[in-house]
mmCIF file of C-alpha atoms and ligand atoms in Angstrom:
data_model
loop_
_atom_site.group_PDB
_atom_site.id
_atom_site.type_symbol
_atom_site.label_atom_id
_atom_site.label_comp_id
_atom_site.label_asym_id
_atom_site.label_seq_id
_atom_site.Cartn_x
_atom_site.Cartn_y
_atom_site.Cartn_z
ATOM 1 C CA CYS B 99 -44.820 -46.533 21.451
ATOM 2 C CA VAL B 100 -44.558 -42.733 22.247
ATOM 3 C CA VAL B 101 -43.349 -41.399 19.937
ATOM 4 C CA ARG B 102 -45.119 -38.120 18.931
ATOM 5 C CA ALA B 103 -47.288 -38.929 15.864
ATOM 6 C CA ALA B 104 -48.059 -35.149 16.028
ATOM 7 C CA MET B 105 -44.969 -34.727 14.313
ATOM 8 C CA PHE B 106 -45.646 -36.275 11.694
ATOM 9 C CA ASP B 107 -49.365 -34.516 11.310
ATOM 10 C CA ASN B 108 -48.705 -32.742 8.213
ATOM 11 C CA LEU B 109 -46.776 -35.408 6.368
ATOM 12 C CA SER B 110 -49.347 -38.086 6.964
ATOM 13 C CA ARG B 111 -52.013 -35.749 5.339
ATOM 14 C CA SER B 112 -49.761 -34.419 2.613
ATOM 15 C CA ILE B 113 -49.463 -38.321 1.508
ATOM 16 C CA GLU B 114 -53.488 -38.766 1.742
ATOM 17 C CA LYS B 115 -53.842 -35.996 -1.062
ATOM 18 C CA ALA B 116 -51.159 -37.043 -3.416
ATOM 19 C CA GLN B 117 -52.920 -40.678 -2.555
ATOM 20 C CA ARG B 118 -55.923 -38.774 -3.501
ATOM 21 C CA LEU B 119 -54.521 -36.950 -6.490
ATOM 22 C CA ILE B 120 -53.624 -40.311 -7.523
ATOM 23 C CA GLY B 121 -56.567 -41.603 -8.310
ATOM 24 C CA LYS B 122 -57.232 -45.585 -8.531
ATOM 25 C CA THR B 123 -57.669 -45.527 -12.727
ATOM 26 C CA GLY B 124 -54.508 -45.696 -15.229
ATOM 27 C CA THR B 125 -50.569 -45.961 -13.745
ATOM 28 C CA LEU B 126 -48.233 -44.232 -12.237
ATOM 29 C CA THR B 127 -47.033 -41.833 -14.935
ATOM 30 C CA ALA B 128 -43.882 -38.383 -14.489
ATOM 31 C CA GLU B 129 -47.088 -36.811 -15.470
ATOM 32 C CA ASN B 130 -49.453 -37.507 -13.107
ATOM 33 C CA MET B 131 -47.010 -37.070 -10.503
ATOM 34 C CA LYS B 132 -46.274 -34.593 -10.790
ATOM 35 C CA GLU B 133 -49.029 -32.924 -8.371
ATOM 36 C CA PRO B 134 -48.452 -35.302 -5.588
ATOM 37 C CA LEU B 135 -44.769 -34.967 -5.254
ATOM 38 C CA LYS B 136 -44.992 -30.873 -5.113
ATOM 39 C CA GLU B 137 -47.187 -32.165 -2.528
ATOM 40 C CA VAL B 138 -44.780 -35.059 -0.548
ATOM 41 C CA ARG B 139 -41.465 -31.959 -1.017
ATOM 42 C CA ARG B 140 -43.594 -29.930 1.257
ATOM 43 C CA ALA B 141 -44.533 -31.582 3.836
ATOM 44 C CA LEU B 142 -40.962 -33.354 4.050
ATOM 45 C CA LEU B 143 -39.410 -29.430 4.092
ATOM 46 C CA GLU B 144 -42.105 -28.444 6.719
ATOM 47 C CA ALA B 145 -41.280 -31.694 8.353
ATOM 48 C CA ASP B 146 -37.107 -29.485 8.625
ATOM 49 C CA VAL B 147 -36.510 -32.129 6.541
ATOM 50 C CA SER B 148 -32.839 -30.889 4.568
ATOM 51 C CA LEU B 149 -33.460 -29.806 0.958
ATOM 52 C CA PRO B 150 -30.715 -31.624 -0.658
ATOM 53 C CA VAL B 151 -32.441 -34.749 0.918
ATOM 54 C CA VAL B 152 -35.806 -34.052 0.336
ATOM 55 C CA ARG B 153 -35.113 -33.120 -3.569
ATOM 56 C CA ARG B 154 -32.581 -36.890 -3.439
ATOM 57 C CA PHE B 155 -35.624 -38.916 -2.298
ATOM 58 C CA ILE B 156 -38.250 -36.992 -4.087
ATOM 59 C CA LYS B 157 -36.243 -38.228 -7.323
ATOM 60 C CA LYS B 158 -35.895 -41.969 -6.116
ATOM 61 C CA VAL B 159 -39.541 -41.924 -5.399
ATOM 62 C CA GLU B 160 -40.180 -41.106 -9.202
ATOM 63 C CA GLU B 161 -37.946 -42.815 -10.384
ATOM 64 C CA ARG B 162 -39.233 -46.108 -8.812
ATOM 65 C CA ALA B 163 -42.775 -45.014 -9.100
ATOM 66 C CA LEU B 164 -42.336 -45.611 -13.342
ATOM 67 C CA GLY B 165 -39.837 -48.141 -13.095
ATOM 68 C CA THR B 166 -42.345 -50.314 -10.699
ATOM 69 C CA LYS B 167 -44.582 -52.339 -12.991
ATOM 70 C CA VAL B 168 -47.836 -52.408 -11.876
ATOM 71 C CA LEU B 169 -48.996 -55.777 -9.832
ATOM 72 C CA GLU B 170 -52.445 -57.077 -10.841
ATOM 73 C CA GLY B 171 -54.967 -55.216 -8.936
ATOM 74 C CA VAL B 172 -53.278 -52.716 -7.329
ATOM 75 C CA THR B 173 -54.220 -49.112 -7.895
ATOM 76 C CA PRO B 174 -52.137 -46.248 -9.237
ATOM 77 C CA ASP B 175 -52.064 -44.645 -5.393
ATOM 78 C CA VAL B 176 -51.847 -47.970 -4.106
ATOM 79 C CA GLN B 177 -48.519 -48.326 -5.744
ATOM 80 C CA PHE B 178 -47.567 -44.578 -4.978
ATOM 81 C CA ILE B 179 -47.910 -45.032 -1.360
ATOM 82 C CA LYS B 180 -46.188 -48.101 -1.368
ATOM 83 C CA VAL B 181 -43.340 -46.595 -3.108
ATOM 84 C CA VAL B 182 -43.198 -44.102 -0.408
ATOM 85 C CA SER B 183 -42.750 -46.421 2.335
ATOM 86 C CA ASN B 184 -40.160 -48.575 0.654
ATOM 87 C CA GLU B 185 -37.989 -45.612 0.230
ATOM 88 C CA LEU B 186 -39.044 -43.703 3.590
ATOM 89 C CA ILE B 187 -38.229 -47.269 4.928
ATOM 90 C CA GLU B 188 -34.516 -47.308 3.060
ATOM 91 C CA LEU B 189 -34.397 -43.654 4.476
ATOM 92 C CA MET B 190 -33.958 -44.176 7.513
ATOM 93 C CA GLY B 191 -32.038 -47.024 7.596
ATOM 94 C CA GLY B 192 -34.622 -49.948 7.345
ATOM 95 C CA GLY B 193 -33.905 -53.262 5.559
ATOM 96 C CA GLY B 194 -30.406 -53.136 7.250
ATOM 97 C CA PRO B 195 -29.878 -56.756 9.126
ATOM 98 C CA GLY B 196 -29.350 -56.211 13.003
ATOM 99 C CA ALA B 197 -28.801 -52.092 11.738
ATOM 100 C CA LYS B 198 -30.719 -50.821 15.513
ATOM 101 C CA ASP B 199 -28.277 -53.596 17.232
ATOM 102 C CA LEU B 200 -24.843 -52.621 18.785
ATOM 103 C CA GLU B 201 -21.759 -53.519 17.558
ATOM 104 C CA PRO B 202 -20.270 -56.368 19.590
ATOM 105 C CA GLY B 203 -17.315 -56.269 21.893
ATOM 106 C CA PHE B 204 -15.580 -57.461 24.726
ATOM 107 C CA PRO B 205 -16.089 -55.332 26.284
ATOM 108 C CA GLN B 206 -19.025 -52.778 24.318
ATOM 109 C CA ILE B 207 -16.922 -49.884 24.393
ATOM 110 C CA ILE B 208 -19.689 -47.393 23.586
ATOM 111 C CA LEU B 209 -18.880 -43.802 23.125
ATOM 112 C CA MET B 210 -21.556 -41.352 23.243
ATOM 113 C CA ALA B 211 -20.185 -38.191 21.675
ATOM 114 C CA GLY B 212 -22.999 -34.844 20.535
ATOM 115 C CA LEU B 213 -23.451 -30.489 21.925
ATOM 116 C CA GLN B 214 -24.386 -29.844 24.672
ATOM 117 C CA GLY B 215 -27.527 -29.864 25.744
ATOM 118 C CA VAL B 216 -28.720 -32.558 22.826
ATOM 119 C CA GLY B 217 -29.249 -35.101 26.399
ATOM 120 C CA LYS B 218 -26.409 -36.748 25.789
ATOM 121 C CA THR B 219 -25.580 -38.033 29.229
ATOM 122 C CA THR B 220 -29.404 -38.835 30.064
ATOM 123 C CA ALA B 221 -28.998 -41.661 27.004
ATOM 124 C CA ALA B 222 -25.535 -42.757 28.637
ATOM 125 C CA GLY B 223 -27.652 -43.611 31.614
ATOM 126 C CA LYS B 224 -30.404 -44.845 29.559
ATOM 127 C CA LEU B 225 -28.199 -47.170 27.680
ATOM 128 C CA ALA B 226 -27.226 -48.173 30.880
ATOM 129 C CA LEU B 227 -30.476 -49.274 31.677
ATOM 130 C CA TYR B 228 -31.052 -50.434 28.924
ATOM 131 C CA LEU B 229 -28.350 -53.353 28.446
ATOM 132 C CA LYS B 230 -29.089 -53.338 32.536
ATOM 133 C CA LYS B 231 -31.944 -54.912 31.361
ATOM 134 C CA ALA B 232 -30.457 -57.157 28.992
ATOM 135 C CA LYS B 233 -28.373 -58.729 32.409
ATOM 136 C CA LYS B 234 -24.836 -56.678 30.998
ATOM 137 C CA ARG B 235 -23.094 -54.976 33.537
ATOM 138 C CA CYS B 236 -22.167 -51.657 32.413
ATOM 139 C CA LEU B 237 -19.881 -48.617 33.982
ATOM 140 C CA LEU B 238 -20.401 -46.199 32.781
ATOM 141 C CA VAL B 239 -17.201 -42.850 32.623
ATOM 142 C CA ALA B 240 -17.141 -39.706 33.441
ATOM 143 C CA THR B 241 -15.073 -37.334 30.532
ATOM 144 C CA ASP B 242 -16.520 -33.685 30.409
ATOM 145 C CA VAL B 243 -13.957 -31.975 33.017
ATOM 146 C CA TYR B 244 -15.394 -28.931 32.268
ATOM 147 C CA ARG B 245 -18.685 -29.100 33.408
ATOM 148 C CA PRO B 246 -18.034 -30.215 37.453
ATOM 149 C CA ALA B 247 -22.297 -30.541 37.182
ATOM 150 C CA ALA B 248 -22.552 -33.222 33.935
ATOM 151 C CA ILE B 249 -19.937 -34.796 36.300
ATOM 152 C CA ASP B 250 -22.249 -34.984 39.512
ATOM 153 C CA GLN B 251 -25.137 -35.630 36.626
ATOM 154 C CA LEU B 252 -23.643 -38.578 35.502
ATOM 155 C CA VAL B 253 -22.831 -40.130 39.114
ATOM 156 C CA LYS B 254 -26.607 -39.051 39.973
ATOM 157 C CA LEU B 255 -28.171 -41.600 37.078
ATOM 158 C CA GLY B 256 -25.490 -43.986 37.767
ATOM 159 C CA THR B 257 -26.731 -44.159 41.571
ATOM 160 C CA ALA B 258 -29.822 -44.056 40.245
ATOM 161 C CA ILE B 259 -30.600 -46.919 38.257
ATOM 162 C CA ASP B 260 -27.371 -49.308 40.408
ATOM 163 C CA VAL B 261 -24.811 -48.770 38.199
ATOM 164 C CA PRO B 262 -21.294 -48.159 38.798
ATOM 165 C CA VAL B 263 -19.903 -44.534 37.213
ATOM 166 C CA PHE B 264 -15.554 -43.941 37.130
ATOM 167 C CA GLU B 265 -14.732 -40.246 37.703
ATOM 168 C CA LEU B 266 -11.299 -38.319 38.402
ATOM 169 C CA GLY B 267 -13.147 -35.135 39.123
ATOM 170 C CA THR B 268 -12.394 -31.982 36.598
ATOM 171 C CA GLN B 269 -7.888 -32.221 37.287
ATOM 172 C CA VAL B 270 -7.649 -35.191 35.017
ATOM 173 C CA ASP B 271 -7.271 -35.261 30.830
ATOM 174 C CA PRO B 272 -10.371 -36.358 29.463
ATOM 175 C CA VAL B 273 -8.420 -38.763 27.293
ATOM 176 C CA GLU B 274 -7.083 -40.557 30.443
ATOM 177 C CA ILE B 275 -9.741 -40.273 32.175
ATOM 178 C CA ALA B 276 -11.152 -42.365 29.301
ATOM 179 C CA ARG B 277 -8.470 -44.334 28.474
ATOM 180 C CA ARG B 278 -8.582 -45.549 32.578
ATOM 181 C CA GLY B 279 -12.336 -46.075 32.435
ATOM 182 C CA VAL B 280 -12.211 -48.334 30.239
ATOM 183 C CA GLU B 281 -9.270 -49.884 32.149
ATOM 184 C CA GLU B 282 -11.124 -50.355 35.024
ATOM 185 C CA GLY B 283 -14.561 -51.466 32.697
ATOM 186 C CA ARG B 284 -12.222 -54.252 32.275
ATOM 187 C CA ARG B 285 -10.803 -54.907 35.504
ATOM 188 C CA LEU B 286 -14.684 -55.383 36.662
ATOM 189 C CA GLY B 287 -15.357 -57.871 34.011
ATOM 190 C CA VAL B 288 -18.159 -55.806 32.697
ATOM 191 C CA ASP B 289 -19.880 -56.560 29.251
ATOM 192 C CA ALA B 290 -20.206 -52.985 28.528
ATOM 193 C CA VAL B 291 -18.497 -49.518 29.282
ATOM 194 C CA ILE B 292 -20.028 -46.053 28.544
ATOM 195 C CA VAL B 293 -17.888 -43.128 27.836
ATOM 196 C CA ASP B 294 -19.626 -39.415 28.295
ATOM 197 C CA THR B 295 -18.210 -36.808 26.657
ATOM 198 C CA ALA B 296 -18.114 -33.399 26.690
ATOM 199 C CA GLY B 297 -20.305 -31.352 24.654
ATOM 200 C CA ARG B 298 -19.938 -27.639 23.072
ATOM 201 C CA LEU B 299 -23.237 -25.695 22.231
ATOM 202 C CA GLN B 300 -21.386 -25.606 18.736
ATOM 203 C CA VAL B 301 -19.046 -27.839 16.355
ATOM 204 C CA ASP B 302 -15.777 -26.873 17.453
ATOM 205 C CA GLU B 303 -12.378 -27.878 16.547
ATOM 206 C CA ASP B 304 -11.837 -28.590 20.037
ATOM 207 C CA MET B 305 -14.524 -30.692 20.826
ATOM 208 C CA MET B 306 -13.986 -32.589 17.632
ATOM 209 C CA GLY B 307 -9.904 -32.874 18.416
ATOM 210 C CA GLU B 308 -10.692 -34.291 22.346
ATOM 211 C CA LEU B 309 -13.325 -36.610 20.625
ATOM 212 C CA ARG B 310 -10.537 -38.007 17.695
ATOM 213 C CA SER B 311 -8.517 -38.547 20.460
ATOM 214 C CA ILE B 312 -10.895 -40.018 23.088
ATOM 215 C CA LYS B 313 -11.761 -42.216 19.907
ATOM 216 C CA SER B 314 -8.506 -43.453 19.183
ATOM 217 C CA ALA B 315 -7.319 -43.854 22.934
ATOM 218 C CA VAL B 316 -10.525 -46.826 23.358
ATOM 219 C CA ARG B 317 -11.063 -48.117 20.259
ATOM 220 C CA PRO B 318 -14.860 -47.854 20.804
ATOM 221 C CA SER B 319 -16.680 -50.445 19.298
ATOM 222 C CA ASP B 320 -19.108 -48.015 18.635
ATOM 223 C CA THR B 321 -19.533 -44.298 18.275
ATOM 224 C CA LEU B 322 -22.778 -42.247 18.924
ATOM 225 C CA LEU B 323 -23.347 -39.564 17.326
ATOM 226 C CA VAL B 324 -26.535 -38.018 20.669
ATOM 227 C CA VAL B 325 -28.768 -35.905 18.283
ATOM 228 C CA ASP B 326 -31.909 -33.905 19.467
ATOM 229 C CA ALA B 327 -35.055 -34.110 17.578
ATOM 230 C CA MET B 328 -35.423 -30.470 17.829
ATOM 231 C CA THR B 329 -32.367 -29.494 15.846
ATOM 232 C CA GLY B 330 -34.510 -29.639 12.652
ATOM 233 C CA GLN B 331 -32.825 -28.841 8.934
ATOM 234 C CA GLU B 332 -29.280 -28.656 11.138
ATOM 235 C CA ALA B 333 -29.849 -32.343 11.655
ATOM 236 C CA ALA B 334 -27.667 -32.734 8.642
ATOM 237 C CA ASN B 335 -24.593 -30.458 8.967
ATOM 238 C CA LEU B 336 -24.309 -31.680 12.606
ATOM 239 C CA VAL B 337 -24.139 -35.229 12.080
ATOM 240 C CA ARG B 338 -22.031 -34.784 8.344
ATOM 241 C CA ALA B 339 -19.051 -32.679 11.012
ATOM 242 C CA PHE B 340 -19.217 -35.426 13.255
ATOM 243 C CA ASN B 341 -19.672 -38.538 10.911
ATOM 244 C CA ASP B 342 -16.464 -36.707 9.282
ATOM 245 C CA ALA B 343 -14.900 -36.172 12.647
ATOM 246 C CA VAL B 344 -14.490 -39.358 14.229
ATOM 247 C CA ASP B 345 -17.204 -41.544 12.244
ATOM 248 C CA ILE B 346 -19.946 -42.116 13.808
ATOM 249 C CA SER B 347 -21.714 -45.816 13.874
ATOM 250 C CA GLY B 348 -24.954 -44.520 14.575
ATOM 251 C CA ALA B 349 -26.824 -41.826 16.342
ATOM 252 C CA ILE B 350 -29.186 -41.731 19.082
ATOM 253 C CA LEU B 351 -32.873 -39.344 18.592
ATOM 254 C CA THR B 352 -33.647 -37.832 21.693
ATOM 255 C CA LYS B 353 -36.507 -35.886 22.769
ATOM 256 C CA MET B 354 -38.599 -37.372 20.072
ATOM 257 C CA ASP B 355 -41.094 -36.928 22.708
ATOM 258 C CA GLY B 356 -41.536 -33.617 22.267
ATOM 259 C CA ASP B 357 -42.946 -30.724 19.296
ATOM 260 C CA SER B 358 -40.416 -31.549 16.704
ATOM 261 C CA ARG B 359 -41.372 -31.671 13.565
ATOM 262 C CA GLY B 360 -39.236 -35.063 13.056
ATOM 263 C CA GLY B 361 -36.950 -33.713 10.230
ATOM 264 C CA ALA B 362 -33.887 -35.117 11.747
ATOM 265 C CA ALA B 363 -35.482 -38.868 11.684
ATOM 266 C CA LEU B 364 -35.104 -38.163 8.270
ATOM 267 C CA SER B 365 -31.797 -37.440 7.905
ATOM 268 C CA VAL B 366 -29.038 -39.186 9.311
ATOM 269 C CA ARG B 367 -29.382 -41.932 6.926
ATOM 270 C CA GLU B 368 -29.237 -40.257 4.772
ATOM 271 C CA VAL B 369 -26.204 -37.839 4.934
ATOM 272 C CA SER B 370 -23.785 -40.359 7.861
ATOM 273 C CA GLY B 371 -25.026 -43.879 6.039
ATOM 274 C CA LYS B 372 -24.751 -44.671 9.554
ATOM 275 C CA PRO B 373 -28.620 -45.741 11.361
ATOM 276 C CA ILE B 374 -30.554 -44.345 14.268
ATOM 277 C CA LYS B 375 -29.937 -47.110 16.585
ATOM 278 C CA PHE B 376 -31.894 -45.982 19.294
ATOM 279 C CA VAL B 377 -33.980 -42.792 19.972
ATOM 280 C CA GLY B 378 -35.174 -41.180 23.482
ATOM 281 C CA VAL B 379 -38.850 -39.973 24.486
ATOM 282 C CA GLY B 380 -38.736 -38.874 27.502
ATOM 283 C CA GLU B 381 -36.296 -37.737 30.686
ATOM 284 C CA LYS B 382 -36.458 -40.952 32.893
ATOM 285 C CA MET B 383 -33.995 -43.335 32.468
ATOM 286 C CA GLU B 384 -36.570 -46.379 31.096
ATOM 287 C CA ALA B 385 -37.630 -43.503 28.204
ATOM 288 C CA LEU B 386 -34.776 -45.324 25.648
ATOM 289 C CA GLU B 387 -36.551 -47.345 22.526
ATOM 290 C CA PRO B 388 -34.111 -49.631 19.790
ATOM 291 C CA PHE B 389 -35.504 -47.427 15.734
ATOM 292 C CA TYR B 390 -37.524 -49.337 14.077
ATOM 293 C CA PRO B 391 -37.350 -47.474 10.457
ATOM 294 C CA GLU B 392 -40.268 -49.559 9.492
ATOM 295 C CA ARG B 393 -42.861 -48.617 12.299
ATOM 296 C CA MET B 394 -41.702 -44.959 12.588
ATOM 297 C CA ALA B 395 -42.615 -45.496 8.248
ATOM 298 C CA SER B 396 -45.687 -46.519 9.229
ATOM 299 C CA ARG B 397 -46.604 -43.949 11.439
ATOM 300 C CA ILE B 398 -45.418 -41.235 8.887
ATOM 301 C CA LEU B 399 -48.144 -42.723 6.542
ATOM 302 C CA GLY B 400 -50.561 -42.682 9.167
HETATM 303 P P1 GDP O 237 -25.892 -33.335 27.890
HETATM 304 O O1 GDP O 237 -25.913 -31.147 28.025
HETATM 305 O O2 GDP O 237 -26.111 -33.459 26.427
HETATM 306 O O3 GDP O 237 -25.574 -34.502 28.461
HETATM 307 O O4 GDP O 237 -27.894 -33.080 27.960
HETATM 308 P P2 GDP O 237 -28.533 -33.909 29.491
HETATM 309 O O5 GDP O 237 -28.486 -35.455 29.634
HETATM 310 O O6 GDP O 237 -27.465 -32.743 30.705
HETATM 311 O O7 GDP O 237 -29.914 -33.376 29.094
HETATM 312 C C1 GDP O 237 -30.117 -32.311 28.837
HETATM 313 C C2 GDP O 237 -31.851 -31.585 28.763
HETATM 314 O O8 GDP O 237 -32.916 -32.664 27.890
HETATM 315 C C3 GDP O 237 -32.046 -32.493 30.442
HETATM 316 O O9 GDP O 237 -33.148 -31.821 30.957
HETATM 317 C C4 GDP O 237 -32.927 -33.999 29.473
HETATM 318 O O10 GDP O 237 -34.126 -34.167 31.311
HETATM 319 C C5 GDP O 237 -33.564 -33.373 29.186
HETATM 320 N N1 GDP O 237 -33.613 -34.998 27.977
HETATM 321 C C6 GDP O 237 -32.600 -35.383 27.475
HETATM 322 N N2 GDP O 237 -33.334 -36.425 27.151
HETATM 323 C C7 GDP O 237 -34.617 -36.692 26.440
HETATM 324 C C8 GDP O 237 -35.815 -37.061 25.769
HETATM 325 O O11 GDP O 237 -35.148 -37.774 25.495
HETATM 326 N N3 GDP O 237 -37.346 -36.125 26.138
HETATM 327 C C9 GDP O 237 -37.277 -35.242 26.565
HETATM 328 N N4 GDP O 237 -38.862 -34.905 26.871
HETATM 329 N N5 GDP O 237 -35.875 -34.839 27.625
HETATM 330 C C10 GDP O 237 -35.167 -35.232 27.195
#
């Protein structure tokens, strides 16, 4: 896995420090957790997790830590880390049955949503290759009629991974393209239709309106919000806006190989209640991995 450990370095260090502050004797109390919790809080804010998410997280850790019976032979510092770890896993959507999986469907219809430049078209191609490797036949659908380059890009990606791309140029309504694309997918008998959509530089009503129309036209099994891991604190607002507008089923976090501080990974679930299903870890078509909250938590905790 190439998700950079570096992005959580500070967090790992702070949690180590918190552990030292608590020490190995006595029990966890509101008093002896005060400084350690401050450490964790600071580290999360430095990792670009949004403030309300951090507040709720710290409160939960405190409640759980105070409410948990100390197990025989477990020192309070270890107990503290265990609670932090469990809460991190929960924060990132762990424990849910098969949360990372795509929803079933015949065919599966996967609607890609997100701002421009986040890696949406790349993620559509990556997902097609991922499904292809799982022996599923796919069709990609290009509906970004505002940027001819986006259609060309998807066609090129499709050619590179040998997956057909449905497009009708830039003169047809995107909703119509999506509808006919899905029809074509059914006609071809593919297992999955992946509909790429137009993004904007910022959340705007036209984009959301178009997404809503495409969504009601094709009734996707999954609506995946593509989020750039570099988004930082703004990720929380972004996820909320898209989830309110089109009720996403999950997210793909891209550019996790970059220098981001990782906060977005901790905000998606908390804000929307929806899981991160995949992470993008590079520009290549192969650079997509299912998201495992447990693994991410253990990487964060070092
Ligand atoms: P879109 O406008 O959202 O469709 O964005 P694109 O798919 O065109 O991607 C924008 C840029 O981000 C391109 O240069 C991609 O190669 C790059 N990109 C996409 N995903 C990743 C990723 O996971 N890691 C890295 N390093 N770059 C990525």
